[in-house]
Every structure is written in C-alpha cells, then in structure tokens.
Amino acid sequence: MTLKLVSCNIRFDNPSDGENAWPRRKDFLVETLLKHSPDIIATQEGRFDQLKEFESLLGNYELLDFHRSWIKERMYPCIYIKKNTFEYSQSGDFWLSETPDVAGSRSFESAFPRLMTWTRLQLKNSETAFYVVNTHLDHIKVETRTHQIQVLANQINRFWDKHKALIIMGDFNDGPESKVREILLENFPGLQDAWKIFNHEETTSHHAFHGEMQNGARIDWIMVDERIKIEKCLMDKTIKNGHYPTDHFPIVCEIKF
C-alpha cells in the first residue's frame, strides 16, 4: 500500500502580506497541494477560520479536530486526511510547555504557545495502523526549541504503541544538523529523514515569498519510521505569475507499507 504525505506551513491569514495575503493565494495553495493527490496533509500555522476554510476548499479531506476545543487567537498545526481512506479512533493535542495538557500554555520563553497534534490511523479494510504527529516549534530561540522537542518526545511516549510505525512532520524552525534533530533521534532512533534518504542537497524550505534564499536551512521535515519504505521525497517549488502559494516550500513524501 502506497501513501502520499504533504507537510506545509500555510502561512497565517495576515492582511499585511498584500499580494501574498491569504485571500489571494488560498486557491493556488489548494491547487498546488492537490496535484500530488496526498492521503495526509499536515499543515502548520493558521487559525480556526482559516483552517476551516482550507478544509472546505480541499473538498475530499477531513480535518481531525474532534478532540479539540479551539482557542480562536492561537495558531494550530493540523492533520487533514483523505476521506474514506482511513479509520481513526484516537487523536489529540499537547502544548509544548511545562503543562502540556493545559490548552494555550506557554513555557521556555517561547514567543507564542506552541503545540503538537497527533492521530492513530488505520487503513480501511486493512490491519495496517500507524501514528502521525505534526508540530510547529518556536521560531526565535534554540534553547526554547530544544525544550519543546523534549516535551514532544515525552508526550509521544504517552500514547504511542511501539508495535506501530511513527511519522513525525512539521516546521521545526531548525535545520537537520541541529540539537532539535539530535534530541528527536535520541528518543526515536528508528526515524529516517525522508529528504536525506535520496541524498538531496540541503536547501532552504522557508523563503518568505521570495523563492530561493541563501544561507537558510531546511526547517520543514518529514521523519518516517524505518519500518516504512520511503519511495520518494521532494520539495514543491511551484510558482505562478511570480507568486508562491505560501512562504514555505511544501515537502511531499511517498511511502509504502
């Protein structure tokens, strides 16, 4: 069974983005992502209204938020799944703070409250089940991110059935040689970086609507359990009429169970 994953920071609905503001690019973003026919879309940023609108634009996808009591001013990582593809019975949020069960909590000098979201998915008409985690770490301090990734690891170990494969996606705001990656692999040594599997050269994934940027880092990752075969991984650099669908290049990964 082959599945396609997409991880994408969709950029929050910010009117000051002008020509790149959400109303002007939302249809282009949906078009860009759907051309890959993904089974799972992990998004970062976005508030309630924007994320619900995104769900309606995607059409044949469902936002897994039945566990969530939304806080309107907060931005959320989200998991969207293709309808009629999976069975799901578990999902949740944990805030990357000293009190991860407290919604909206913030610690470690994080600029904003940050969180992870997760779900257990099972392919319909199959016994194949696995866990998906999506997160977005602080964008300012390395020390903050190292604390947050340890909280993420601790919380995964609360719900993860280690007999099932694990996939972690997100905007980590750090490159693959960072302390954040080191801590993640110390806790989950069976994870593979989908990008590195194919010996891709390192390249910047956040581009602030400018396209290629020098001296940046690949801060958007898809980390896949070694029990899953990675068929391919790419960074979508679609541009139309001089504009990009969002300020990060989406990461697309094809996996096979």
GROMACS .gro file of C-alpha atoms in nm:
model
  257
    1MET     CA    1   0.000   0.000   0.000
    2THR     CA    2   0.142   0.338  -0.105
    3LEU     CA    3   0.051   0.666   0.064
    4LYS     CA    4   0.147   1.025  -0.009
    5LEU     CA    5   0.221   1.274   0.269
    6VAL     CA    6   0.247   1.651   0.248
    7SER     CA    7   0.382   1.883   0.516
    8CYS     CA    8   0.327   2.253   0.455
    9ASN     CA    9   0.337   2.575   0.654
   10ILE     CA   10   0.039   2.756   0.500
   11ARG     CA   11   0.125   3.100   0.650
   12PHE     CA   12  -0.137   3.259   0.873
   13ASP     CA   13  -0.401   3.491   0.730
   14ASN     CA   14  -0.208   3.818   0.751
   15PRO     CA   15  -0.362   4.114   0.561
   16SER     CA   16  -0.025   4.294   0.564
   17ASP     CA   17   0.108   4.030   0.323
   18GLY     CA   18  -0.052   4.234   0.046
   19GLU     CA   19  -0.028   4.049  -0.286
   20ASN     CA   20   0.059   3.734  -0.089
   21ALA     CA   21  -0.230   3.761   0.156
   22TRP     CA   22  -0.442   3.451   0.216
   23PRO     CA   23  -0.748   3.550   0.007
   24ARG     CA   24  -0.524   3.598  -0.299
   25ARG     CA   25  -0.335   3.269  -0.271
   26LYS     CA   26  -0.564   3.017  -0.100
   27ASP     CA   27  -0.695   2.863  -0.423
   28PHE     CA   28  -0.343   2.841  -0.565
   29LEU     CA   29  -0.223   2.668  -0.247
   30VAL     CA   30  -0.501   2.410  -0.267
   31GLU     CA   31  -0.428   2.352  -0.637
   32THR     CA   32  -0.057   2.308  -0.562
   33LEU     CA   33  -0.111   2.053  -0.286
   34LEU     CA   34  -0.388   1.854  -0.454
   35LYS     CA   35  -0.186   1.794  -0.769
   36HIS     CA   36   0.014   1.545  -0.557
   37SER     CA   37  -0.304   1.355  -0.458
   38PRO     CA   38  -0.193   1.336  -0.093
   39ASP     CA   39  -0.355   1.098   0.153
   40ILE     CA   40  -0.244   1.304   0.455
   41ILE     CA   41  -0.178   1.679   0.470
   42ALA     CA   42   0.000   1.821   0.775
   43THR     CA   43  -0.025   2.199   0.797
   44GLN     CA   44   0.139   2.449   1.027
   45GLU     CA   45   0.010   2.797   1.119
   46GLY     CA   46  -0.340   2.913   1.057
   47ARG     CA   47  -0.618   2.998   1.298
   48PHE     CA   48  -0.965   2.846   1.328
   49ASP     CA   49  -1.146   3.036   1.049
   50GLN     CA   50  -0.860   2.996   0.802
   51LEU     CA   51  -0.812   2.628   0.878
   52LYS     CA   52  -1.183   2.552   0.843
   53GLU     CA   53  -1.193   2.742   0.515
   54PHE     CA   54  -0.893   2.543   0.398
   55GLU     CA   55  -1.080   2.221   0.480
   56SER     CA   56  -1.378   2.330   0.270
   57LEU     CA   57  -1.150   2.424  -0.022
   58LEU     CA   58  -0.974   2.087  -0.010
   59GLY     CA   59  -1.308   1.912  -0.064
   60ASN     CA   60  -1.241   1.542  -0.019
   61TYR     CA   61  -1.043   1.584   0.305
   62GLU     CA   62  -1.134   1.589   0.670
   63LEU     CA   63  -0.968   1.794   0.942
   64LEU     CA   64  -0.908   1.583   1.252
   65ASP     CA   65  -1.017   1.825   1.521
   66PHE     CA   66  -1.291   1.633   1.704
   67HIS     CA   67  -1.065   1.623   2.011
   68ARG     CA   68  -1.000   1.999   2.011
   69SER     CA   69  -1.153   2.294   2.190
   70TRP     CA   70  -1.035   2.575   1.968
   71ILE     CA   71  -0.879   2.896   2.104
   72LYS     CA   72  -0.955   3.149   1.832
   73GLU     CA   73  -0.638   3.357   1.868
   74ARG     CA   74  -0.399   3.059   1.863
   75MET     CA   75  -0.236   2.908   1.556
   76TYR     CA   76  -0.254   2.530   1.522
   77PRO     CA   77  -0.072   2.252   1.342
   78CYS     CA   78  -0.339   2.035   1.180
   79ILE     CA   79  -0.381   1.695   1.019
   80TYR     CA   80  -0.614   1.655   0.721
   81ILE     CA   81  -0.688   1.306   0.587
   82LYS     CA   82  -0.842   1.190   0.260
   83LYS     CA   83  -1.199   1.080   0.321
   84ASN     CA   84  -1.287   0.711   0.303
   85THR     CA   85  -0.920   0.610   0.327
   86PHE     CA   86  -0.860   0.566   0.699
   87GLU     CA   87  -1.026   0.459   1.020
   88TYR     CA   88  -0.935   0.674   1.318
   89SER     CA   89  -1.031   0.650   1.680
   90GLN     CA   90  -0.764   0.849   1.860
   91SER     CA   91  -0.624   1.198   1.820
   92GLY     CA   92  -0.515   1.479   2.047
   93ASP     CA   93  -0.315   1.793   2.112
   94PHE     CA   94  -0.032   1.855   2.356
   95TRP     CA   95   0.109   2.202   2.421
   96LEU     CA   96   0.487   2.224   2.417
   97SER     CA   97   0.515   2.366   2.766
   98GLU     CA   98   0.571   2.256   3.123
   99THR     CA   99   0.196   2.187   3.139
  100PRO     CA  100   0.125   2.010   2.806
  101ASP     CA  101  -0.233   1.922   2.896
  102VAL     CA  102  -0.323   2.289   2.956
  103ALA     CA  103  -0.455   2.439   2.632
  104GLY     CA  104  -0.278   2.760   2.534
  105SER     CA  105   0.003   2.717   2.788
  106ARG     CA  106   0.346   2.861   2.712
  107SER     CA  107   0.690   2.796   2.867
  108PHE     CA  108   1.064   2.814   2.793
  109GLU     CA  109   1.039   3.178   2.674
  110SER     CA  110   0.850   3.072   2.363
  111ALA     CA  111   0.728   3.368   2.157
  112PHE     CA  112   0.384   3.204   2.129
  113PRO     CA  113   0.217   2.896   2.274
  114ARG     CA  114   0.322   2.604   2.052
  115LEU     CA  115   0.178   2.256   2.027
  116MET     CA  116   0.182   1.917   1.861
  117THR     CA  117  -0.118   1.729   1.726
  118TRP     CA  118  -0.137   1.355   1.668
  119THR     CA  119  -0.359   1.074   1.547
  120ARG     CA  120  -0.363   0.698   1.513
  121LEU     CA  121  -0.472   0.595   1.163
  122GLN     CA  122  -0.564   0.258   1.022
  123LEU     CA  123  -0.607   0.192   0.654
  124LYS     CA  124  -0.961   0.085   0.573
  125ASN     CA  125  -1.000  -0.286   0.501
  126SER     CA  126  -0.652  -0.345   0.639
  127GLU     CA  127  -0.477  -0.417   0.966
  128THR     CA  128  -0.209  -0.159   0.884
  129ALA     CA  129  -0.210   0.109   1.154
  130PHE     CA  130   0.037   0.387   1.231
  131TYR     CA  131   0.074   0.716   1.420
  132VAL     CA  132   0.112   1.063   1.270
  133VAL     CA  133   0.246   1.361   1.465
  134ASN     CA  134   0.255   1.720   1.336
  135THR     CA  135   0.417   2.013   1.514
  136HIS     CA  136   0.549   2.369   1.485
  137LEU     CA  137   0.832   2.484   1.713
  138ASP     CA  138   0.932   2.833   1.831
  139HIS     CA  139   1.093   3.049   1.563
  140ILE     CA  140   1.329   3.254   1.780
  141LYS     CA  141   1.537   3.068   2.042
  142VAL     CA  142   1.733   2.746   2.001
  143GLU     CA  143   1.703   2.678   2.375
  144THR     CA  144   1.326   2.709   2.352
  145ARG     CA  145   1.309   2.459   2.066
  146THR     CA  146   1.525   2.206   2.250
  147HIS     CA  147   1.287   2.215   2.547
  148GLN     CA  148   0.985   2.192   2.319
  149ILE     CA  149   1.113   1.891   2.125
  150GLN     CA  150   1.178   1.707   2.451
  151VAL     CA  151   0.820   1.777   2.562
  152LEU     CA  152   0.703   1.645   2.224
  153ALA     CA  153   0.906   1.325   2.271
  154ASN     CA  154   0.773   1.277   2.624
  155GLN     CA  155   0.413   1.316   2.508
  156ILE     CA  156   0.453   1.079   2.215
  157ASN     CA  157   0.566   0.813   2.458
  158ARG     CA  158   0.238   0.858   2.646
  159PHE     CA  159   0.023   0.738   2.355
  160TRP     CA  160   0.248   0.560   2.105
  161ASP     CA  161   0.209   0.184   2.067
  162LYS     CA  162   0.566   0.097   1.971
  163HIS     CA  163   0.447  -0.201   1.766
  164LYS     CA  164   0.308   0.054   1.519
  165ALA     CA  165   0.505   0.281   1.289
  166LEU     CA  166   0.552   0.651   1.371
  167ILE     CA  167   0.566   0.951   1.135
  168ILE     CA  168   0.660   1.298   1.259
  169MET     CA  169   0.614   1.602   1.036
  170GLY     CA  170   0.629   1.974   1.087
  171ASP     CA  171   0.802   2.309   1.082
  172PHE     CA  172   1.086   2.269   1.331
  173ASN     CA  173   1.242   2.612   1.268
  174ASP     CA  174   1.582   2.440   1.276
  175GLY     CA  175   1.798   2.261   1.022
  176PRO     CA  176   1.870   1.888   1.017
  177GLU     CA  177   2.209   1.926   1.189
  178SER     CA  178   2.054   2.096   1.490
  179LYS     CA  179   2.024   2.000   1.855
  180VAL     CA  180   1.650   1.963   1.791
  181ARG     CA  181   1.714   1.681   1.544
  182GLU     CA  182   1.966   1.524   1.781
  183ILE     CA  183   1.714   1.512   2.066
  184LEU     CA  184   1.444   1.374   1.838
  185LEU     CA  185   1.666   1.088   1.721
  186GLU     CA  186   1.787   1.015   2.074
  187ASN     CA  187   1.425   0.948   2.164
  188PHE     CA  188   1.322   0.783   1.837
  189PRO     CA  189   1.634   0.630   1.676
  190GLY     CA  190   1.421   0.444   1.421
  191LEU     CA  191   1.320   0.763   1.239
  192GLN     CA  192   1.454   0.839   0.891
  193ASP     CA  193   1.469   1.180   0.728
  194ALA     CA  194   1.279   1.128   0.403
  195TRP     CA  195   1.478   1.403   0.232
  196LYS     CA  196   1.817   1.259   0.322
  197ILE     CA  197   1.726   0.908   0.206
  198PHE     CA  198   1.761   1.029  -0.152
  199ASN     CA  199   2.084   1.223  -0.090
  200HIS     CA  200   1.925   1.551  -0.183
  201GLU     CA  201   2.144   1.854  -0.139
  202GLU     CA  202   2.038   2.067   0.154
  203THR     CA  203   1.823   2.363   0.052
  204THR     CA  204   1.616   2.629   0.223
  205SER     CA  205   1.250   2.542   0.277
  206HIS     CA  206   1.131   2.878   0.418
  207HIS     CA  207   1.152   3.152   0.156
  208ALA     CA  208   0.924   3.435   0.279
  209PHE     CA  209   0.753   3.451  -0.064
  210HIS     CA  210   1.086   3.522  -0.235
  211GLY     CA  211   1.169   3.177  -0.366
  212GLU     CA  212   1.526   3.056  -0.330
  213MET     CA  213   1.704   3.206  -0.028
  214GLN     CA  214   2.072   3.192   0.053
  215ASN     CA  215   2.206   3.092   0.393
  216GLY     CA  216   1.877   2.941   0.503
  217ALA     CA  217   1.802   2.589   0.625
  218ARG     CA  218   1.566   2.302   0.556
  219ILE     CA  219   1.344   2.362   0.859
  220ASP     CA  220   1.047   2.157   0.732
  221TRP     CA  221   1.089   1.782   0.785
  222ILE     CA  222   0.910   1.454   0.730
  223MET     CA  223   1.055   1.188   0.958
  224VAL     CA  224   0.945   0.832   0.880
  225ASP     CA  225   0.972   0.511   1.082
  226GLU     CA  226   1.236   0.274   0.944
  227ARG     CA  227   0.966   0.005   0.921
  228ILE     CA  228   0.814   0.204   0.633
  229LYS     CA  229   0.977   0.221   0.291
  230ILE     CA  230   1.025   0.572   0.154
  231GLU     CA  231   0.965   0.576  -0.222
  232LYS     CA  232   1.044   0.941  -0.289
  233CYS     CA  233   1.061   1.286  -0.132
  234LEU     CA  234   1.054   1.626  -0.298
  235MET     CA  235   1.017   1.996  -0.226
  236ASP     CA  236   0.745   2.163  -0.433
  237LYS     CA  237   0.873   2.496  -0.569
  238THR     CA  238   0.568   2.580  -0.780
  239ILE     CA  239   0.543   2.944  -0.885
  240LYS     CA  240   0.271   3.114  -1.091
  241ASN     CA  241   0.279   3.468  -1.226
  242GLY     CA  242   0.570   3.546  -0.994
  243HIS     CA  243   0.387   3.432  -0.681
  244TYR     CA  244   0.417   3.134  -0.449
  245PRO     CA  245   0.126   2.955  -0.278
  246THR     CA  246   0.281   3.004   0.068
  247ASP     CA  247   0.606   3.121   0.228
  248HIS     CA  248   0.746   2.768   0.271
  249PHE     CA  249   0.807   2.508   0.004
  250PRO     CA  250   0.574   2.212   0.073
  251ILE     CA  251   0.750   1.880   0.142
  252VAL     CA  252   0.598   1.580  -0.038
  253CYS     CA  253   0.681   1.222   0.054
  254GLU     CA  254   0.559   0.889  -0.087
  255ILE     CA  255   0.577   0.590   0.147
  256LYS     CA  256   0.498   0.222   0.114
  257PHE     CA  257   0.392  -0.024   0.383
   0.00000   0.00000   0.00000
